[in-house]
PDB file of C-alpha atoms in Angstrom:
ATOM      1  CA  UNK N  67     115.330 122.321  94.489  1.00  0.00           C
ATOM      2  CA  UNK N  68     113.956 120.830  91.042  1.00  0.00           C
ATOM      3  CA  UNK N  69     116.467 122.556  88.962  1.00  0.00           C
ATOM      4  CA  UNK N  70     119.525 121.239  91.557  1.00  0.00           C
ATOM      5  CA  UNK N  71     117.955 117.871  90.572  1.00  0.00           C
ATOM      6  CA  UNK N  72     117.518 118.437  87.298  1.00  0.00           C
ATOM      7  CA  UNK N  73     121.259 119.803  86.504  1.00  0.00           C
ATOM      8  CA  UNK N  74     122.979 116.459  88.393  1.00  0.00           C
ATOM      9  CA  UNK N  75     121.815 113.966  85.859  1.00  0.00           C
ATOM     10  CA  UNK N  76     123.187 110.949  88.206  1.00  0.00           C
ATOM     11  CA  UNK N  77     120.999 112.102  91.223  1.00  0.00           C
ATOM     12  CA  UNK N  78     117.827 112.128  88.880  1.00  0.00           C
ATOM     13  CA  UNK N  79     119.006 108.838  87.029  1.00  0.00           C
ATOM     14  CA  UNK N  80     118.738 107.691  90.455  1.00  0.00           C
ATOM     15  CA  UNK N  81     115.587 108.570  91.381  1.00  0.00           C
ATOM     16  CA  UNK N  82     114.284 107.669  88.428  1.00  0.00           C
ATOM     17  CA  UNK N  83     115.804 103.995  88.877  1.00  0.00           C
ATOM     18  CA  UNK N  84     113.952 103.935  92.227  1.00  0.00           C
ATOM     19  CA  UNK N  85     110.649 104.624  90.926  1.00  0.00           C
ATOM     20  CA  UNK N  86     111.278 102.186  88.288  1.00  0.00           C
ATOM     21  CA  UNK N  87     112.520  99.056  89.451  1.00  0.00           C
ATOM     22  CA  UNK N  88     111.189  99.327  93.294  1.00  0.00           C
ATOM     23  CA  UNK N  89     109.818  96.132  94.662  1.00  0.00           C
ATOM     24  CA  UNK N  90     106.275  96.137  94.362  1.00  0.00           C
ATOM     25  CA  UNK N  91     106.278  94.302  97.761  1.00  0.00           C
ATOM     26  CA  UNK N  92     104.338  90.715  96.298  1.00  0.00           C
ATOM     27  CA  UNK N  93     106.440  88.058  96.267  1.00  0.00           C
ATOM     28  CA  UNK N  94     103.670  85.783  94.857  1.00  0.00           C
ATOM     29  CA  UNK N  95     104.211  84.479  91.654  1.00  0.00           C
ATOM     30  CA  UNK N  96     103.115  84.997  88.032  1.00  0.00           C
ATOM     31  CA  UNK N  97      99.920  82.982  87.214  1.00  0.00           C
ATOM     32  CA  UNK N  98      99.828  81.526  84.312  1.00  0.00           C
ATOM     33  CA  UNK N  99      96.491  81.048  82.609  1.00  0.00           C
ATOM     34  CA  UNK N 100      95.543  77.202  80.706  1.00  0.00           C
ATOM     35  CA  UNK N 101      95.918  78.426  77.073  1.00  0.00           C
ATOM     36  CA  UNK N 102      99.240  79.678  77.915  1.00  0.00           C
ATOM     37  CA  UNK N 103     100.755  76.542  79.486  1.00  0.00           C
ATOM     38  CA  UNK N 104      98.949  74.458  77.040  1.00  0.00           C
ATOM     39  CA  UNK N 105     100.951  76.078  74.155  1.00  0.00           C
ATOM     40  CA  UNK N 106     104.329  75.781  76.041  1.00  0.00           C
ATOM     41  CA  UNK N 107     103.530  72.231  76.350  1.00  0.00           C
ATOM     42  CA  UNK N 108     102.598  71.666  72.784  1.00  0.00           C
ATOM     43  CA  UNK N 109     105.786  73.512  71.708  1.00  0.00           C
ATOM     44  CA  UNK N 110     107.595  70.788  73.958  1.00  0.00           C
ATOM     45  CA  UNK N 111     105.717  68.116  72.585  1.00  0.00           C
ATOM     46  CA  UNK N 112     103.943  67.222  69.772  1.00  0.00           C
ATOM     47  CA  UNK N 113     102.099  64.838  70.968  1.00  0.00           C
ATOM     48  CA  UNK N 114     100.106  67.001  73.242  1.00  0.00           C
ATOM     49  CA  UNK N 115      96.021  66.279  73.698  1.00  0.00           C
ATOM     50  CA  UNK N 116      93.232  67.477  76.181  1.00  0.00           C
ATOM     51  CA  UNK N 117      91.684  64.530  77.458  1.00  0.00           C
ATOM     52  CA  UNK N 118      88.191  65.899  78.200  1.00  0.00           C
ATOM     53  CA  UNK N 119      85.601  62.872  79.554  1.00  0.00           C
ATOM     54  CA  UNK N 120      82.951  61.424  76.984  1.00  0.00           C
ATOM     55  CA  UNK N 121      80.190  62.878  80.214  1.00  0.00           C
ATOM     56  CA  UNK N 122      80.465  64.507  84.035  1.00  0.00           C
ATOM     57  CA  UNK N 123      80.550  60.517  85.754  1.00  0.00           C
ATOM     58  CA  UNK N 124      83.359  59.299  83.332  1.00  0.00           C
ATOM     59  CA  UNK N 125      86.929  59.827  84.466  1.00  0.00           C
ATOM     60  CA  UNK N 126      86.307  63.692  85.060  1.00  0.00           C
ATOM     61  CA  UNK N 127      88.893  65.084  87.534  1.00  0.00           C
ATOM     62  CA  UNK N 128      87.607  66.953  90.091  1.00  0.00           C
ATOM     63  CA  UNK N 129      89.343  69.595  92.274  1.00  0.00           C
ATOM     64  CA  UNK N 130      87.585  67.442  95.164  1.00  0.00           C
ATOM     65  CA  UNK N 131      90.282  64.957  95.161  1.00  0.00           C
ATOM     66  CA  UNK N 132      92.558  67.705  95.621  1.00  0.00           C
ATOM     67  CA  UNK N 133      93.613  70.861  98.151  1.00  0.00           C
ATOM     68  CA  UNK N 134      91.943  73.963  98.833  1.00  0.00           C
ATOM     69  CA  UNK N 135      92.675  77.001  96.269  1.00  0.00           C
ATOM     70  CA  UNK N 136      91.969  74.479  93.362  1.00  0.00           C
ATOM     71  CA  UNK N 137      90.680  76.439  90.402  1.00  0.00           C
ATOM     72  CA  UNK N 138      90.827  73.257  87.527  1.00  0.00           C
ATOM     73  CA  UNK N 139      91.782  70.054  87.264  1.00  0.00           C
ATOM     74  CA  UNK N 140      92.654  68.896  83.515  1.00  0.00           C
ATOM     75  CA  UNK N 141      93.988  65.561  82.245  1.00  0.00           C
ATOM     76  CA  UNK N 142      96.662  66.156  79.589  1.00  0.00           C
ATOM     77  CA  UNK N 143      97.707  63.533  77.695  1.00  0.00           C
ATOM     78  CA  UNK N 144     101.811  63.327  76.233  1.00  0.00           C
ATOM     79  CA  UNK N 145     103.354  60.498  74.405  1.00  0.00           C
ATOM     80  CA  UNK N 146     100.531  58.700  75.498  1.00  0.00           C
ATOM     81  CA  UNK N 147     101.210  58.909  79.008  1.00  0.00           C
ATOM     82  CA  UNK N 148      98.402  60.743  81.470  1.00  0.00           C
ATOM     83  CA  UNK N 149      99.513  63.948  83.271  1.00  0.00           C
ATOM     84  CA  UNK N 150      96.982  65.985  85.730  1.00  0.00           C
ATOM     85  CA  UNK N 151      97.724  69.618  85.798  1.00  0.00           C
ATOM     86  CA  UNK N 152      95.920  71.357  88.497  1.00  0.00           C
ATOM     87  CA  UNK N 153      95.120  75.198  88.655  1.00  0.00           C
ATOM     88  CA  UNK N 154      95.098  77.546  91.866  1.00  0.00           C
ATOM     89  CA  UNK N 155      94.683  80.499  92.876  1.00  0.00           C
ATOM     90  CA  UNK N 156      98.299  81.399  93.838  1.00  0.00           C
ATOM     91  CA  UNK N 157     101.879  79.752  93.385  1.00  0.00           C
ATOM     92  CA  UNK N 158     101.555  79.504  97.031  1.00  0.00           C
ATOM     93  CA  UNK N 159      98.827  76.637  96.976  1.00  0.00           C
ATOM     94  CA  UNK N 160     100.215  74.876  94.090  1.00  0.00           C
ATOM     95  CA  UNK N 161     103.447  74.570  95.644  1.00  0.00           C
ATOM     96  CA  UNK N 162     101.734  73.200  99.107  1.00  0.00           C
ATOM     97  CA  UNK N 163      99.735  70.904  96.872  1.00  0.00           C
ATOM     98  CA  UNK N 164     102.439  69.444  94.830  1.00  0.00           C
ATOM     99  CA  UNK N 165     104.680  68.876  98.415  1.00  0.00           C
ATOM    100  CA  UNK N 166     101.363  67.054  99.567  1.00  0.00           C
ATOM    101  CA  UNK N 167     101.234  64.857  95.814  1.00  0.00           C
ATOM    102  CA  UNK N 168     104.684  64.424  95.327  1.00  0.00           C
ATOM    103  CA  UNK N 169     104.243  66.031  92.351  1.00  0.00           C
ATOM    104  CA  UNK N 170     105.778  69.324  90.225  1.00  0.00           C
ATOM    105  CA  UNK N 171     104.970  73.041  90.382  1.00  0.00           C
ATOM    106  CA  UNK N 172     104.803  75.817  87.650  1.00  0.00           C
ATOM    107  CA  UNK N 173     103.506  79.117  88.787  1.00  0.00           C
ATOM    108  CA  UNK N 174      99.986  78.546  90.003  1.00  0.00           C
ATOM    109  CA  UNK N 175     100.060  74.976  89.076  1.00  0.00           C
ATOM    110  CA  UNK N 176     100.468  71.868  90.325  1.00  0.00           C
ATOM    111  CA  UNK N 177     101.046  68.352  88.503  1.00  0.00           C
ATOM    112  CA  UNK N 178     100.267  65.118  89.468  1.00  0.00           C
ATOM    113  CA  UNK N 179     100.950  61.827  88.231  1.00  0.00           C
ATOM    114  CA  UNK N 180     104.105  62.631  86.762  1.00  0.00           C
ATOM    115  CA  UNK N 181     106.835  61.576  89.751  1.00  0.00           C
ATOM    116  CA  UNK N 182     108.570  58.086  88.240  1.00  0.00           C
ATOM    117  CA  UNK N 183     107.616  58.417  84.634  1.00  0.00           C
ATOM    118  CA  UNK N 184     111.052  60.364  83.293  1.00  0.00           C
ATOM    119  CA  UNK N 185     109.253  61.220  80.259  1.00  0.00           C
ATOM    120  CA  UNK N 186     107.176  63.287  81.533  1.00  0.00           C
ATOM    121  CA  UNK N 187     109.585  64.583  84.198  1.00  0.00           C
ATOM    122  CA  UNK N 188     112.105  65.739  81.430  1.00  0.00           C
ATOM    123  CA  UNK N 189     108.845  67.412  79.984  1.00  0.00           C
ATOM    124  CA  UNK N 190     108.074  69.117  83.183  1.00  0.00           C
ATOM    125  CA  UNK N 191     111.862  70.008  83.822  1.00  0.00           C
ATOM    126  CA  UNK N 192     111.841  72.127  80.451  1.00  0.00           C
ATOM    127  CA  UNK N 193     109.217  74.070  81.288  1.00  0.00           C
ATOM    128  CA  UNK N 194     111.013  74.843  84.528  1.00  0.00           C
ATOM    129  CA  UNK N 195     108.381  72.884  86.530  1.00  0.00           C
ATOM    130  CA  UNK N 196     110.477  72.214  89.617  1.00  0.00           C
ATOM    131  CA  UNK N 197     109.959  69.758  92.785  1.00  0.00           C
ATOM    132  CA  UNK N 198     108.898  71.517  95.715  1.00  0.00           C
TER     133      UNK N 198
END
């Protein structure tokens, strides 16, 4: 049987494709970790800062004020306009969350803040953020 596949090179091209590019069955999407999305952003834009609070009680955002699967909650900061990127555990959550915010997904992120400020909508829009 091996050597009938072996001499029809189509049949184990075939198989071979099968093995190779078969569905691994997840549809979930690709997470995407803060370091990475931070230098996509700062490739976007130069202006690009962290906004980290001077202590815990001043302006920190919390994943309290937002929806379950919340990982992170950062404050970025572009052409000084404010832009709070939240991290979850799956695309899944961040795309409920940013239907709830009215806000933009990426991956397993959500953004909020950012609906009616077209700056940083054309941001979001080339990093293929999309509205859910």
């Amino acid at each position: 049987m091996i050597a009938m596949i072996l001499r029809k090179p189509n049949l184990l091209f075939f198989l071979s494709s099968l093995l190779l590019f078969s569905c691994s069955g997840s549809n979930e999407g690709m997470r995407v970790e803060k370091k990475t999305l931070e230098g996509r952003i700062k490739d976007l834009d130069s202006s690009y800062k962290l906004i980290l609070p001077r202590s815990i009680d001043d302006g920190a955002v919390s994943c309290t004020s937002y929806f379950e699967g919340c990982l992170s909650a950062q404050i970025f900061q572009l052409q000084k306009l404010d832009l709070i990127a939240i991290e979850y555990e799956s695309h899944a959550q961040a795309e409920k969350a940013a239907r709830r915010i009215n806000g933009y997904v990426l991956e397993n992120w959500a953004f909020d803040d950012v609906t009616g400020e077209p700056v940083l909508e054309k941001i979001l829009k080339k990093l293929d953020a999309k509205k859910p």
